[in-house]
């Protein structure tokens, strides 16, 4: 009986012991499933967070795009009523008010604030109101000074706010309109504003301005303007002179008498700009001795040499350098003008210029010999050659007679170079 009980107990124990691995396996499986479920929950949370983040960034991007579209629409809505008023105004007062408001908006505008605005439509209307090539003033009384002044002011503010709009103004005939305002001056305020716009356009489109007669237009009534406006006109002339072509010699010939007069004014800025414009004009036609001689007369050469002797040009370094370069171009292009320069005793003047660059500027030209032994002279001689002195050396080289270019002379030159090496 005890044996049976023990057997049953042993059987029970054996059955219990035999069932324990299964239970352990079940518990292990449950633990792994729980861990996998927890990891899947974690991955789900991460993916949901990533999805929320991507949705957030997408919403921000769409929001920014929406703001850009709204901004463009707002810009267009601010300017569109003004354009309609300028096109369909019943009387002059409405157009004047619209032009005044447009000028104020453009004066505070930037490239971003003009996104969505049709610049071409405004350019066409403003050029038309300024008295364009057709002379149509959009129903207004011809010659209305306030309308033309405000139209030109709007063009000026537009160029300041959006510099790339110059090409659009060119396509709609702005240069022809501006030149017309300068060639036929009725109101000095309108002419000054038109000159400012033309000078701004000439920075990037000097060739187009010169083709439309801009060089003659900006210099024709130069003496009627104030000094600041004269600087603007001469700046426009310098830009045009840089881009003048060979078939526009008539404009260059018409501009030279004005530049001859202004290059000896007392205003340093006027002198500098006049010399620069004349230098560019002569350089453009240096390939033709006849044209060079027409542009630079013997009387002009004499006045330039006299200015160097009196020391007037020495007070303006830029002007003196430009005049020396002008003499170099003239002497190189025309042997007749070079001979005339030699007859004007240009060599002693060049010596004075070279000496003046190595001594105290307060020392007079006649006292150069006494100052050559000074310590300052030796110190300045050891540094880089100043630009006026360099141009003076170039002038001496241009005045030297030309050597004949033959096979024999080239052979002698080759022997000389080989011996020097």
mmCIF file of C-alpha atoms in Angstrom:
data_model
loop_
_atom_site.group_PDB
_atom_site.id
_atom_site.type_symbol
_atom_site.label_atom_id
_atom_site.label_comp_id
_atom_site.label_asym_id
_atom_site.label_seq_id
_atom_site.Cartn_x
_atom_site.Cartn_y
_atom_site.Cartn_z
ATOM 1 C CA UNK A 1 0.000 0.000 0.000
ATOM 2 C CA UNK A 2 2.811 2.232 0.763
ATOM 3 C CA UNK A 3 4.341 1.180 -2.437
ATOM 4 C CA UNK A 4 1.270 2.199 -4.337
ATOM 5 C CA UNK A 5 1.179 5.486 -2.679
ATOM 6 C CA UNK A 6 4.793 6.062 -3.406
ATOM 7 C CA UNK A 7 4.267 5.012 -6.987
ATOM 8 C CA UNK A 8 1.393 7.366 -7.367
ATOM 9 C CA UNK A 9 3.392 10.068 -5.794
ATOM 10 C CA UNK A 10 6.300 9.251 -7.961
ATOM 11 C CA UNK A 11 4.062 9.140 -10.959
ATOM 12 C CA UNK A 12 2.621 12.457 -9.929
ATOM 13 C CA UNK A 13 6.083 13.831 -9.433
ATOM 14 C CA UNK A 14 7.279 12.407 -12.679
ATOM 15 C CA UNK A 15 4.279 13.787 -14.458
ATOM 16 C CA UNK A 16 4.869 17.134 -12.792
ATOM 17 C CA UNK A 17 8.515 17.091 -13.616
ATOM 18 C CA UNK A 18 7.824 16.020 -17.157
ATOM 19 C CA UNK A 19 5.365 18.935 -17.585
ATOM 20 C CA UNK A 20 7.706 21.640 -16.329
ATOM 21 C CA UNK A 21 9.717 22.016 -19.613
ATOM 22 C CA UNK A 22 6.512 22.597 -21.486
ATOM 23 C CA UNK A 23 5.474 25.228 -19.057
ATOM 24 C CA UNK A 24 8.913 26.840 -19.250
ATOM 25 C CA UNK A 25 8.730 26.853 -23.030
ATOM 26 C CA UNK A 26 5.283 28.365 -22.909
ATOM 27 C CA UNK A 27 6.493 31.065 -20.569
ATOM 28 C CA UNK A 28 9.487 31.748 -22.830
ATOM 29 C CA UNK A 29 7.217 32.006 -25.853
ATOM 30 C CA UNK A 30 4.918 34.333 -24.009
ATOM 31 C CA UNK A 31 7.864 36.483 -22.964
ATOM 32 C CA UNK A 32 9.217 36.636 -26.510
ATOM 33 C CA UNK A 33 5.802 37.439 -27.879
ATOM 34 C CA UNK A 34 5.370 40.142 -25.310
ATOM 35 C CA UNK A 35 8.812 41.583 -26.138
ATOM 36 C CA UNK A 36 8.087 41.434 -29.857
ATOM 37 C CA UNK A 37 4.770 43.080 -29.284
ATOM 38 C CA UNK A 38 6.453 45.775 -27.211
ATOM 39 C CA UNK A 39 9.108 46.315 -29.912
ATOM 40 C CA UNK A 40 6.410 46.452 -32.548
ATOM 41 C CA UNK A 41 4.598 49.005 -30.421
ATOM 42 C CA UNK A 42 7.818 50.996 -30.173
ATOM 43 C CA UNK A 43 8.367 50.826 -33.941
ATOM 44 C CA UNK A 44 4.800 51.825 -34.443
ATOM 45 C CA UNK A 45 5.263 54.788 -32.172
ATOM 46 C CA UNK A 46 8.449 55.788 -34.044
ATOM 47 C CA UNK A 47 6.789 55.415 -37.413
ATOM 48 C CA UNK A 48 3.819 57.388 -36.217
ATOM 49 C CA UNK A 49 6.144 60.074 -34.874
ATOM 50 C CA UNK A 50 8.028 60.104 -38.216
ATOM 51 C CA UNK A 51 4.769 60.331 -40.063
ATOM 52 C CA UNK A 52 3.648 63.176 -37.878
ATOM 53 C CA UNK A 53 6.988 64.943 -38.412
ATOM 54 C CA UNK A 54 6.820 64.485 -42.182
ATOM 55 C CA UNK A 55 3.250 65.678 -42.169
ATOM 56 C CA UNK A 56 4.356 68.680 -40.130
ATOM 57 C CA UNK A 57 7.185 69.532 -42.533
ATOM 58 C CA UNK A 58 4.882 69.023 -45.465
ATOM 59 C CA UNK A 59 2.369 71.342 -43.916
ATOM 60 C CA UNK A 60 5.106 73.935 -43.324
ATOM 61 C CA UNK A 61 6.239 73.658 -46.956
ATOM 62 C CA UNK A 62 2.701 74.006 -48.205
ATOM 63 C CA UNK A 63 2.208 76.897 -45.816
ATOM 64 C CA UNK A 64 5.303 78.653 -47.171
ATOM 65 C CA UNK A 65 4.188 78.040 -50.745
ATOM 66 C CA UNK A 66 0.797 79.346 -49.805
ATOM 67 C CA UNK A 67 2.366 82.458 -48.315
ATOM 68 C CA UNK A 68 4.383 82.988 -51.523
ATOM 69 C CA UNK A 69 1.271 82.707 -53.621
ATOM 70 C CA UNK A 70 -0.629 84.994 -51.298
ATOM 71 C CA UNK A 71 2.253 87.488 -51.399
ATOM 72 C CA UNK A 72 2.270 87.511 -55.195
ATOM 73 C CA UNK A 73 -1.481 87.939 -55.276
ATOM 74 C CA UNK A 74 -1.261 90.756 -52.735
ATOM 75 C CA UNK A 75 1.420 92.526 -54.774
ATOM 76 C CA UNK A 76 -0.622 92.213 -57.939
ATOM 77 C CA UNK A 77 -3.732 93.472 -56.159
ATOM 78 C CA UNK A 78 -1.852 96.538 -54.880
ATOM 79 C CA UNK A 79 -0.616 97.557 -58.322
ATOM 80 C CA UNK A 80 -3.445 96.411 -60.603
ATOM 81 C CA UNK A 81 -5.900 99.210 -59.653
ATOM 82 C CA UNK A 82 -3.203 101.807 -60.357
ATOM 83 C CA UNK A 83 -2.596 100.336 -63.786
ATOM 84 C CA UNK A 84 -6.318 100.408 -64.549
ATOM 85 C CA UNK A 85 -6.551 104.012 -63.414
ATOM 86 C CA UNK A 86 -3.625 105.058 -65.574
ATOM 87 C CA UNK A 87 -5.171 103.364 -68.598
ATOM 88 C CA UNK A 88 -8.803 104.377 -68.118
ATOM 89 C CA UNK A 89 -8.710 107.666 -66.203
ATOM 90 C CA UNK A 90 -11.364 110.164 -67.211
ATOM 91 C CA UNK A 91 -9.470 113.315 -66.282
ATOM 92 C CA UNK A 92 -5.940 114.400 -65.530
ATOM 93 C CA UNK A 93 -6.442 114.545 -61.774
ATOM 94 C CA UNK A 94 -7.072 110.822 -61.509
ATOM 95 C CA UNK A 95 -3.961 109.996 -63.449
ATOM 96 C CA UNK A 96 -1.847 112.418 -61.430
ATOM 97 C CA UNK A 97 -3.062 110.881 -58.168
ATOM 98 C CA UNK A 98 -2.377 107.373 -59.498
ATOM 99 C CA UNK A 99 1.100 108.373 -60.668
ATOM 100 C CA UNK A 100 1.899 109.934 -57.298
ATOM 101 C CA UNK A 101 0.783 106.804 -55.468
ATOM 102 C CA UNK A 102 2.718 104.577 -57.874
ATOM 103 C CA UNK A 103 5.876 106.642 -57.410
ATOM 104 C CA UNK A 104 5.601 106.296 -53.628
ATOM 105 C CA UNK A 105 5.038 102.542 -53.840
ATOM 106 C CA UNK A 106 7.991 102.041 -56.164
ATOM 107 C CA UNK A 107 10.253 104.178 -53.991
ATOM 108 C CA UNK A 108 9.727 101.707 -51.131
ATOM 109 C CA UNK A 109 9.543 98.572 -53.281
ATOM 110 C CA UNK A 110 12.046 95.736 -53.445
ATOM 111 C CA UNK A 111 12.534 92.816 -55.808
ATOM 112 C CA UNK A 112 10.450 90.587 -53.526
ATOM 113 C CA UNK A 113 7.598 93.058 -53.295
ATOM 114 C CA UNK A 114 7.396 93.288 -57.099
ATOM 115 C CA UNK A 115 6.960 89.527 -57.605
ATOM 116 C CA UNK A 116 3.756 88.926 -59.497
ATOM 117 C CA UNK A 117 3.599 92.454 -60.928
ATOM 118 C CA UNK A 118 3.587 92.750 -64.717
ATOM 119 C CA UNK A 119 6.453 95.186 -65.268
ATOM 120 C CA UNK A 120 5.898 95.281 -69.024
ATOM 121 C CA UNK A 121 2.402 96.761 -68.719
ATOM 122 C CA UNK A 122 3.591 99.457 -66.336
ATOM 123 C CA UNK A 123 6.609 100.239 -68.542
ATOM 124 C CA UNK A 124 4.394 100.676 -71.587
ATOM 125 C CA UNK A 125 1.995 102.995 -69.769
ATOM 126 C CA UNK A 126 4.710 105.064 -68.086
ATOM 127 C CA UNK A 127 6.673 105.526 -71.307
ATOM 128 C CA UNK A 128 3.470 106.497 -73.049
ATOM 129 C CA UNK A 129 2.667 109.038 -70.347
ATOM 130 C CA UNK A 130 6.202 110.387 -70.481
ATOM 131 C CA UNK A 131 5.682 111.366 -74.109
ATOM 132 C CA UNK A 132 6.869 108.278 -75.931
ATOM 133 C CA UNK A 133 7.967 107.973 -79.557
ATOM 134 C CA UNK A 134 4.357 108.160 -80.771
ATOM 135 C CA UNK A 135 3.653 111.334 -78.787
ATOM 136 C CA UNK A 136 0.429 109.815 -77.422
ATOM 137 C CA UNK A 137 -0.174 110.991 -73.867
ATOM 138 C CA UNK A 138 -3.084 108.620 -73.220
ATOM 139 C CA UNK A 139 -5.788 111.219 -73.628
ATOM 140 C CA UNK A 140 -4.092 113.962 -71.656
ATOM 141 C CA UNK A 141 -3.261 117.420 -72.858
ATOM 142 C CA UNK A 142 0.083 117.306 -74.686
ATOM 143 C CA UNK A 143 2.950 118.790 -72.759
ATOM 144 C CA UNK A 144 1.580 118.218 -69.256
ATOM 145 C CA UNK A 145 4.712 118.726 -67.168
ATOM 146 C CA UNK A 146 3.424 117.037 -64.005
ATOM 147 C CA UNK A 147 2.437 113.882 -65.868
ATOM 148 C CA UNK A 148 5.796 113.599 -67.648
ATOM 149 C CA UNK A 149 7.724 114.353 -64.453
ATOM 150 C CA UNK A 150 5.880 111.740 -62.393
ATOM 151 C CA UNK A 151 6.145 109.165 -65.198
ATOM 152 C CA UNK A 152 9.914 109.614 -65.378
ATOM 153 C CA UNK A 153 10.136 109.480 -61.596
ATOM 154 C CA UNK A 154 8.248 106.187 -61.585
ATOM 155 C CA UNK A 155 10.697 104.809 -64.156
ATOM 156 C CA UNK A 156 13.626 105.919 -62.006
ATOM 157 C CA UNK A 157 12.168 104.291 -58.880
ATOM 158 C CA UNK A 158 11.418 101.139 -60.839
ATOM 159 C CA UNK A 159 15.034 100.850 -61.948
ATOM 160 C CA UNK A 160 16.239 101.342 -58.395
ATOM 161 C CA UNK A 161 13.907 98.689 -57.027
ATOM 162 C CA UNK A 162 14.354 96.239 -59.919
ATOM 163 C CA UNK A 163 17.626 96.842 -61.832
ATOM 164 C CA UNK A 164 16.888 94.009 -64.279
ATOM 165 C CA UNK A 165 13.859 95.906 -65.564
ATOM 166 C CA UNK A 166 16.147 97.948 -67.845
ATOM 167 C CA UNK A 167 15.761 95.424 -70.663
ATOM 168 C CA UNK A 168 11.977 95.682 -70.376
ATOM 169 C CA UNK A 169 12.136 99.461 -70.631
ATOM 170 C CA UNK A 170 14.324 99.144 -73.723
ATOM 171 C CA UNK A 171 11.798 96.910 -75.469
ATOM 172 C CA UNK A 172 9.050 99.457 -74.928
ATOM 173 C CA UNK A 173 11.032 102.442 -76.275
ATOM 174 C CA UNK A 174 12.163 104.127 -73.055
ATOM 175 C CA UNK A 175 15.484 105.325 -74.510
ATOM 176 C CA UNK A 176 13.804 107.066 -77.448
ATOM 177 C CA UNK A 177 11.359 108.783 -75.103
ATOM 178 C CA UNK A 178 14.115 109.939 -72.737
ATOM 179 C CA UNK A 179 16.289 111.251 -75.554
ATOM 180 C CA UNK A 180 13.271 113.128 -76.872
ATOM 181 C CA UNK A 181 12.791 114.808 -73.505
ATOM 182 C CA UNK A 182 16.459 115.912 -73.575
ATOM 183 C CA UNK A 183 16.651 117.041 -77.187
ATOM 184 C CA UNK A 184 13.478 119.111 -76.913
ATOM 185 C CA UNK A 185 13.582 120.589 -73.416
ATOM 186 C CA UNK A 186 10.347 122.253 -72.370
ATOM 187 C CA UNK A 187 10.598 121.797 -68.611
ATOM 188 C CA UNK A 188 13.956 121.626 -66.849
ATOM 189 C CA UNK A 189 12.620 119.354 -64.074
ATOM 190 C CA UNK A 190 11.414 116.800 -66.604
ATOM 191 C CA UNK A 191 14.754 116.952 -68.430
ATOM 192 C CA UNK A 192 16.715 116.382 -65.213
ATOM 193 C CA UNK A 193 14.577 113.391 -64.273
ATOM 194 C CA UNK A 194 14.832 111.963 -67.786
ATOM 195 C CA UNK A 195 18.605 112.400 -67.695
ATOM 196 C CA UNK A 196 18.802 110.494 -64.414
ATOM 197 C CA UNK A 197 16.878 107.554 -65.894
ATOM 198 C CA UNK A 198 18.954 107.593 -69.088
ATOM 199 C CA UNK A 199 22.217 107.564 -67.114
ATOM 200 C CA UNK A 200 20.949 104.600 -65.097
ATOM 201 C CA UNK A 201 20.077 102.659 -68.258
ATOM 202 C CA UNK A 202 23.436 103.509 -69.849
ATOM 203 C CA UNK A 203 25.266 101.519 -67.166
ATOM 204 C CA UNK A 204 24.102 98.235 -68.674
ATOM 205 C CA UNK A 205 22.928 99.220 -72.171
ATOM 206 C CA UNK A 206 25.346 101.920 -73.277
ATOM 207 C CA UNK A 207 25.424 100.712 -76.885
ATOM 208 C CA UNK A 208 21.636 100.939 -77.202
ATOM 209 C CA UNK A 209 21.638 104.401 -75.665
ATOM 210 C CA UNK A 210 24.349 105.517 -78.072
ATOM 211 C CA UNK A 211 22.415 104.107 -81.035
ATOM 212 C CA UNK A 212 19.411 106.216 -80.041
ATOM 213 C CA UNK A 213 21.524 109.386 -79.943
ATOM 214 C CA UNK A 214 22.001 109.409 -76.186
ATOM 215 C CA UNK A 215 25.525 110.867 -76.334
ATOM 216 C CA UNK A 216 24.364 113.990 -78.145
ATOM 217 C CA UNK A 217 21.179 114.214 -76.084
ATOM 218 C CA UNK A 218 22.880 114.235 -72.683
ATOM 219 C CA UNK A 219 25.423 116.917 -73.719
ATOM 220 C CA UNK A 220 23.320 119.230 -75.883
ATOM 221 C CA UNK A 221 22.031 121.486 -73.079
ATOM 222 C CA UNK A 222 24.666 120.690 -70.470
ATOM 223 C CA UNK A 223 25.197 124.312 -69.403
ATOM 224 C CA UNK A 224 21.536 124.701 -68.404
ATOM 225 C CA UNK A 225 21.825 122.086 -65.652
ATOM 226 C CA UNK A 226 23.125 122.388 -62.112
ATOM 227 C CA UNK A 227 26.511 120.927 -61.189
ATOM 228 C CA UNK A 228 25.099 117.673 -59.818
ATOM 229 C CA UNK A 229 23.020 117.166 -62.965
ATOM 230 C CA UNK A 230 26.050 117.971 -65.111
ATOM 231 C CA UNK A 231 27.890 115.157 -63.359
ATOM 232 C CA UNK A 232 25.024 112.821 -64.227
ATOM 233 C CA UNK A 233 25.093 113.921 -67.873
ATOM 234 C CA UNK A 234 28.860 113.487 -68.127
ATOM 235 C CA UNK A 235 28.636 110.065 -66.484
ATOM 236 C CA UNK A 236 26.125 109.062 -69.152
ATOM 237 C CA UNK A 237 28.508 110.459 -71.790
ATOM 238 C CA UNK A 238 31.393 108.378 -70.412
ATOM 239 C CA UNK A 239 29.259 105.227 -70.579
ATOM 240 C CA UNK A 240 28.232 105.982 -74.151
ATOM 241 C CA UNK A 241 31.807 106.819 -75.189
ATOM 242 C CA UNK A 242 32.948 103.398 -73.992
ATOM 243 C CA UNK A 243 30.440 101.645 -76.252
ATOM 244 C CA UNK A 244 30.433 103.935 -79.313
ATOM 245 C CA UNK A 245 30.830 102.167 -82.652
ATOM 246 C CA UNK A 246 32.742 103.146 -85.771
ATOM 247 C CA UNK A 247 29.590 104.231 -87.629
ATOM 248 C CA UNK A 248 28.692 106.806 -84.938
ATOM 249 C CA UNK A 249 31.523 109.220 -85.588
ATOM 250 C CA UNK A 250 29.089 112.116 -86.095
ATOM 251 C CA UNK A 251 27.966 111.871 -82.467
ATOM 252 C CA UNK A 252 31.574 111.828 -81.297
ATOM 253 C CA UNK A 253 32.418 114.893 -83.383
ATOM 254 C CA UNK A 254 29.405 116.759 -81.940
ATOM 255 C CA UNK A 255 30.370 115.849 -78.373
ATOM 256 C CA UNK A 256 34.022 116.940 -78.568
ATOM 257 C CA UNK A 257 33.413 120.745 -78.520
ATOM 258 C CA UNK A 258 31.343 120.395 -75.353
ATOM 259 C CA UNK A 259 33.973 118.214 -73.696
ATOM 260 C CA UNK A 260 36.747 120.630 -74.738
ATOM 261 C CA UNK A 261 34.935 123.340 -72.824
ATOM 262 C CA UNK A 262 34.062 121.353 -69.708
ATOM 263 C CA UNK A 263 37.438 119.658 -69.299
ATOM 264 C CA UNK A 264 38.921 122.990 -68.205
ATOM 265 C CA UNK A 265 36.218 123.891 -65.661
ATOM 266 C CA UNK A 266 37.115 124.552 -62.047
ATOM 267 C CA UNK A 267 34.993 121.665 -60.732
ATOM 268 C CA UNK A 268 37.294 118.624 -60.283
ATOM 269 C CA UNK A 269 34.538 116.065 -60.883
ATOM 270 C CA UNK A 270 33.471 117.758 -64.103
ATOM 271 C CA UNK A 271 37.076 117.882 -65.329
ATOM 272 C CA UNK A 272 37.662 114.225 -64.509
ATOM 273 C CA UNK A 273 34.518 113.005 -66.281
ATOM 274 C CA UNK A 274 35.123 115.219 -69.321
ATOM 275 C CA UNK A 275 38.686 113.950 -69.738
ATOM 276 C CA UNK A 276 37.536 110.355 -69.370
ATOM 277 C CA UNK A 277 34.790 110.776 -71.987
ATOM 278 C CA UNK A 278 37.154 112.432 -74.475
ATOM 279 C CA UNK A 279 39.753 109.707 -73.908
ATOM 280 C CA UNK A 280 37.222 106.955 -74.676
ATOM 281 C CA UNK A 281 36.042 108.733 -77.817
ATOM 282 C CA UNK A 282 39.561 109.180 -79.209
ATOM 283 C CA UNK A 283 40.467 105.600 -78.297
ATOM 284 C CA UNK A 284 37.439 104.302 -80.200
ATOM 285 C CA UNK A 285 38.639 105.935 -83.453
ATOM 286 C CA UNK A 286 42.407 105.636 -83.037
ATOM 287 C CA UNK A 287 42.676 103.246 -85.981
ATOM 288 C CA UNK A 288 41.941 106.171 -88.329
ATOM 289 C CA UNK A 289 44.501 109.032 -88.292
ATOM 290 C CA UNK A 290 42.064 111.328 -90.098
ATOM 291 C CA UNK A 291 39.313 110.858 -87.533
ATOM 292 C CA UNK A 292 41.775 111.213 -84.680
ATOM 293 C CA UNK A 293 42.964 114.523 -86.083
ATOM 294 C CA UNK A 294 39.372 115.718 -86.442
ATOM 295 C CA UNK A 295 38.573 114.860 -82.850
ATOM 296 C CA UNK A 296 41.756 116.344 -81.375
ATOM 297 C CA UNK A 297 42.818 119.583 -82.989
ATOM 298 C CA UNK A 298 46.171 121.312 -82.653
ATOM 299 C CA UNK A 299 44.538 124.014 -80.530
ATOM 300 C CA UNK A 300 43.300 121.395 -78.075
ATOM 301 C CA UNK A 301 46.783 119.897 -77.853
ATOM 302 C CA UNK A 302 48.194 123.327 -77.095
ATOM 303 C CA UNK A 303 45.680 123.892 -74.308
ATOM 304 C CA UNK A 304 46.503 120.496 -72.769
ATOM 305 C CA UNK A 305 50.250 121.171 -72.862
ATOM 306 C CA UNK A 306 49.708 124.622 -71.385
ATOM 307 C CA UNK A 307 47.625 123.165 -68.556
ATOM 308 C CA UNK A 308 50.476 120.817 -67.652
ATOM 309 C CA UNK A 309 52.974 123.687 -67.686
ATOM 310 C CA UNK A 310 50.835 125.840 -65.440
ATOM 311 C CA UNK A 311 50.240 122.946 -63.080
ATOM 312 C CA UNK A 312 46.434 123.063 -63.366
ATOM 313 C CA UNK A 313 46.108 119.391 -64.233
ATOM 314 C CA UNK A 314 48.433 118.390 -61.429
ATOM 315 C CA UNK A 315 45.732 119.204 -58.891
ATOM 316 C CA UNK A 316 43.554 116.341 -60.220
ATOM 317 C CA UNK A 317 45.431 113.064 -60.497
ATOM 318 C CA UNK A 318 42.683 111.248 -62.408
ATOM 319 C CA UNK A 319 42.333 114.099 -64.880
ATOM 320 C CA UNK A 320 46.086 114.383 -65.432
ATOM 321 C CA UNK A 321 46.397 110.636 -66.041
ATOM 322 C CA UNK A 322 43.500 110.757 -68.518
ATOM 323 C CA UNK A 323 45.077 113.685 -70.393
ATOM 324 C CA UNK A 324 48.431 111.918 -70.579
ATOM 325 C CA UNK A 325 46.742 108.805 -71.945
ATOM 326 C CA UNK A 326 44.944 110.979 -74.454
ATOM 327 C CA UNK A 327 48.259 112.397 -75.664
ATOM 328 C CA UNK A 328 49.673 108.868 -75.933
ATOM 329 C CA UNK A 329 46.741 107.724 -78.087
ATOM 330 C CA UNK A 330 46.924 110.811 -80.302
ATOM 331 C CA UNK A 331 50.698 110.589 -80.765
ATOM 332 C CA UNK A 332 50.435 106.894 -81.628
ATOM 333 C CA UNK A 333 47.548 107.293 -84.063
ATOM 334 C CA UNK A 334 48.685 110.462 -85.893
ATOM 335 C CA UNK A 335 52.292 111.240 -86.735
ATOM 336 C CA UNK A 336 51.259 114.768 -87.639
ATOM 337 C CA UNK A 337 49.910 115.392 -84.142
ATOM 338 C CA UNK A 338 53.061 113.799 -82.675
ATOM 339 C CA UNK A 339 55.235 116.239 -84.626
ATOM 340 C CA UNK A 340 53.072 119.110 -83.420
ATOM 341 C CA UNK A 341 53.514 117.972 -79.822
ATOM 342 C CA UNK A 342 57.277 117.995 -80.277
ATOM 343 C CA UNK A 343 57.008 121.499 -81.699
ATOM 344 C CA UNK A 344 55.112 122.550 -78.558
ATOM 345 C CA UNK A 345 58.109 121.566 -76.411
ATOM 346 C CA UNK A 346 56.334 118.670 -74.789
ATOM 347 C CA UNK A 347 59.585 116.954 -73.742
ATOM 348 C CA UNK A 348 60.543 119.507 -71.034
ATOM 349 C CA UNK A 349 56.965 119.267 -69.777
ATOM 350 C CA UNK A 350 57.266 115.494 -69.562
ATOM 351 C CA UNK A 351 60.538 115.876 -67.644
ATOM 352 C CA UNK A 352 58.810 118.169 -65.184
ATOM 353 C CA UNK A 353 56.002 115.639 -64.747
ATOM 354 C CA UNK A 354 58.472 112.821 -64.097
ATOM 355 C CA UNK A 355 60.427 114.903 -61.615
ATOM 356 C CA UNK A 356 57.286 116.095 -59.845
ATOM 357 C CA UNK A 357 56.344 112.496 -59.029
ATOM 358 C CA UNK A 358 59.569 111.980 -57.052
ATOM 359 C CA UNK A 359 59.742 115.159 -54.959
ATOM 360 C CA UNK A 360 57.512 117.007 -52.574
ATOM 361 C CA UNK A 361 54.355 118.179 -54.382
ATOM 362 C CA UNK A 362 54.791 121.642 -52.846
ATOM 363 C CA UNK A 363 58.105 122.071 -54.645
ATOM 364 C CA UNK A 364 57.714 124.164 -57.789
ATOM 365 C CA UNK A 365 58.715 122.737 -61.148
ATOM 366 C CA UNK A 366 61.609 125.202 -61.390
ATOM 367 C CA UNK A 367 63.116 123.988 -58.103
ATOM 368 C CA UNK A 368 63.245 120.334 -59.091
ATOM 369 C CA UNK A 369 67.025 120.282 -59.560
ATOM 370 C CA UNK A 370 67.559 121.514 -56.008
ATOM 371 C CA UNK A 371 65.252 118.844 -54.583
ATOM 372 C CA UNK A 372 66.785 115.890 -56.403
ATOM 373 C CA UNK A 373 69.472 115.476 -53.764
ATOM 374 C CA UNK A 374 67.005 115.327 -50.906
ATOM 375 C CA UNK A 375 66.345 112.167 -48.941
ATOM 376 C CA UNK A 376 62.652 112.257 -49.842
ATOM 377 C CA UNK A 377 63.525 112.220 -53.523
ATOM 378 C CA UNK A 378 65.674 109.103 -53.114
ATOM 379 C CA UNK A 379 63.009 107.348 -51.037
ATOM 380 C CA UNK A 380 60.236 108.065 -53.547
ATOM 381 C CA UNK A 381 62.466 106.976 -56.407
ATOM 382 C CA UNK A 382 62.843 103.542 -54.816
ATOM 383 C CA UNK A 383 59.098 102.803 -54.677
ATOM 384 C CA UNK A 384 56.671 101.830 -57.451
ATOM 385 C CA UNK A 385 56.407 104.244 -60.357
ATOM 386 C CA UNK A 386 53.299 106.457 -59.948
ATOM 387 C CA UNK A 387 50.666 106.265 -62.635
ATOM 388 C CA UNK A 388 51.236 109.803 -64.025
ATOM 389 C CA UNK A 389 54.951 109.075 -64.344
ATOM 390 C CA UNK A 390 54.227 105.798 -66.094
ATOM 391 C CA UNK A 391 51.914 107.511 -68.606
ATOM 392 C CA UNK A 392 54.577 110.185 -69.174
ATOM 393 C CA UNK A 393 57.071 107.447 -70.045
ATOM 394 C CA UNK A 394 54.560 105.955 -72.467
ATOM 395 C CA UNK A 395 54.186 109.370 -74.080
ATOM 396 C CA UNK A 396 57.947 109.587 -74.627
ATOM 397 C CA UNK A 397 57.858 106.165 -76.247
ATOM 398 C CA UNK A 398 54.948 107.209 -78.503
ATOM 399 C CA UNK A 399 56.830 110.317 -79.630
ATOM 400 C CA UNK A 400 59.925 108.384 -80.685
ATOM 401 C CA UNK A 401 60.274 107.746 -84.435
ATOM 402 C CA UNK A 402 59.153 104.382 -85.693
ATOM 403 C CA UNK A 403 61.843 101.890 -86.667
ATOM 404 C CA UNK A 404 61.444 100.225 -90.052
ATOM 405 C CA UNK A 405 60.306 96.625 -89.774
ATOM 406 C CA UNK A 406 62.492 94.673 -92.199
ATOM 407 C CA UNK A 407 64.119 91.274 -92.151
ATOM 408 C CA UNK A 408 67.514 92.903 -91.644
ATOM 409 C CA UNK A 409 66.339 94.953 -88.649
ATOM 410 C CA UNK A 410 64.708 91.888 -87.125
ATOM 411 C CA UNK A 411 67.990 89.988 -87.584
ATOM 412 C CA UNK A 412 69.940 92.715 -85.798
ATOM 413 C CA UNK A 413 67.388 92.725 -83.002
ATOM 414 C CA UNK A 414 67.692 88.955 -82.608
ATOM 415 C CA UNK A 415 71.501 89.196 -82.400
ATOM 416 C CA UNK A 416 71.190 91.968 -79.807
ATOM 417 C CA UNK A 417 68.807 89.920 -77.670
ATOM 418 C CA UNK A 418 71.035 86.840 -77.876
ATOM 419 C CA UNK A 419 74.095 88.860 -76.796
ATOM 420 C CA UNK A 420 72.149 90.306 -73.917
ATOM 421 C CA UNK A 421 71.237 86.842 -72.696
#
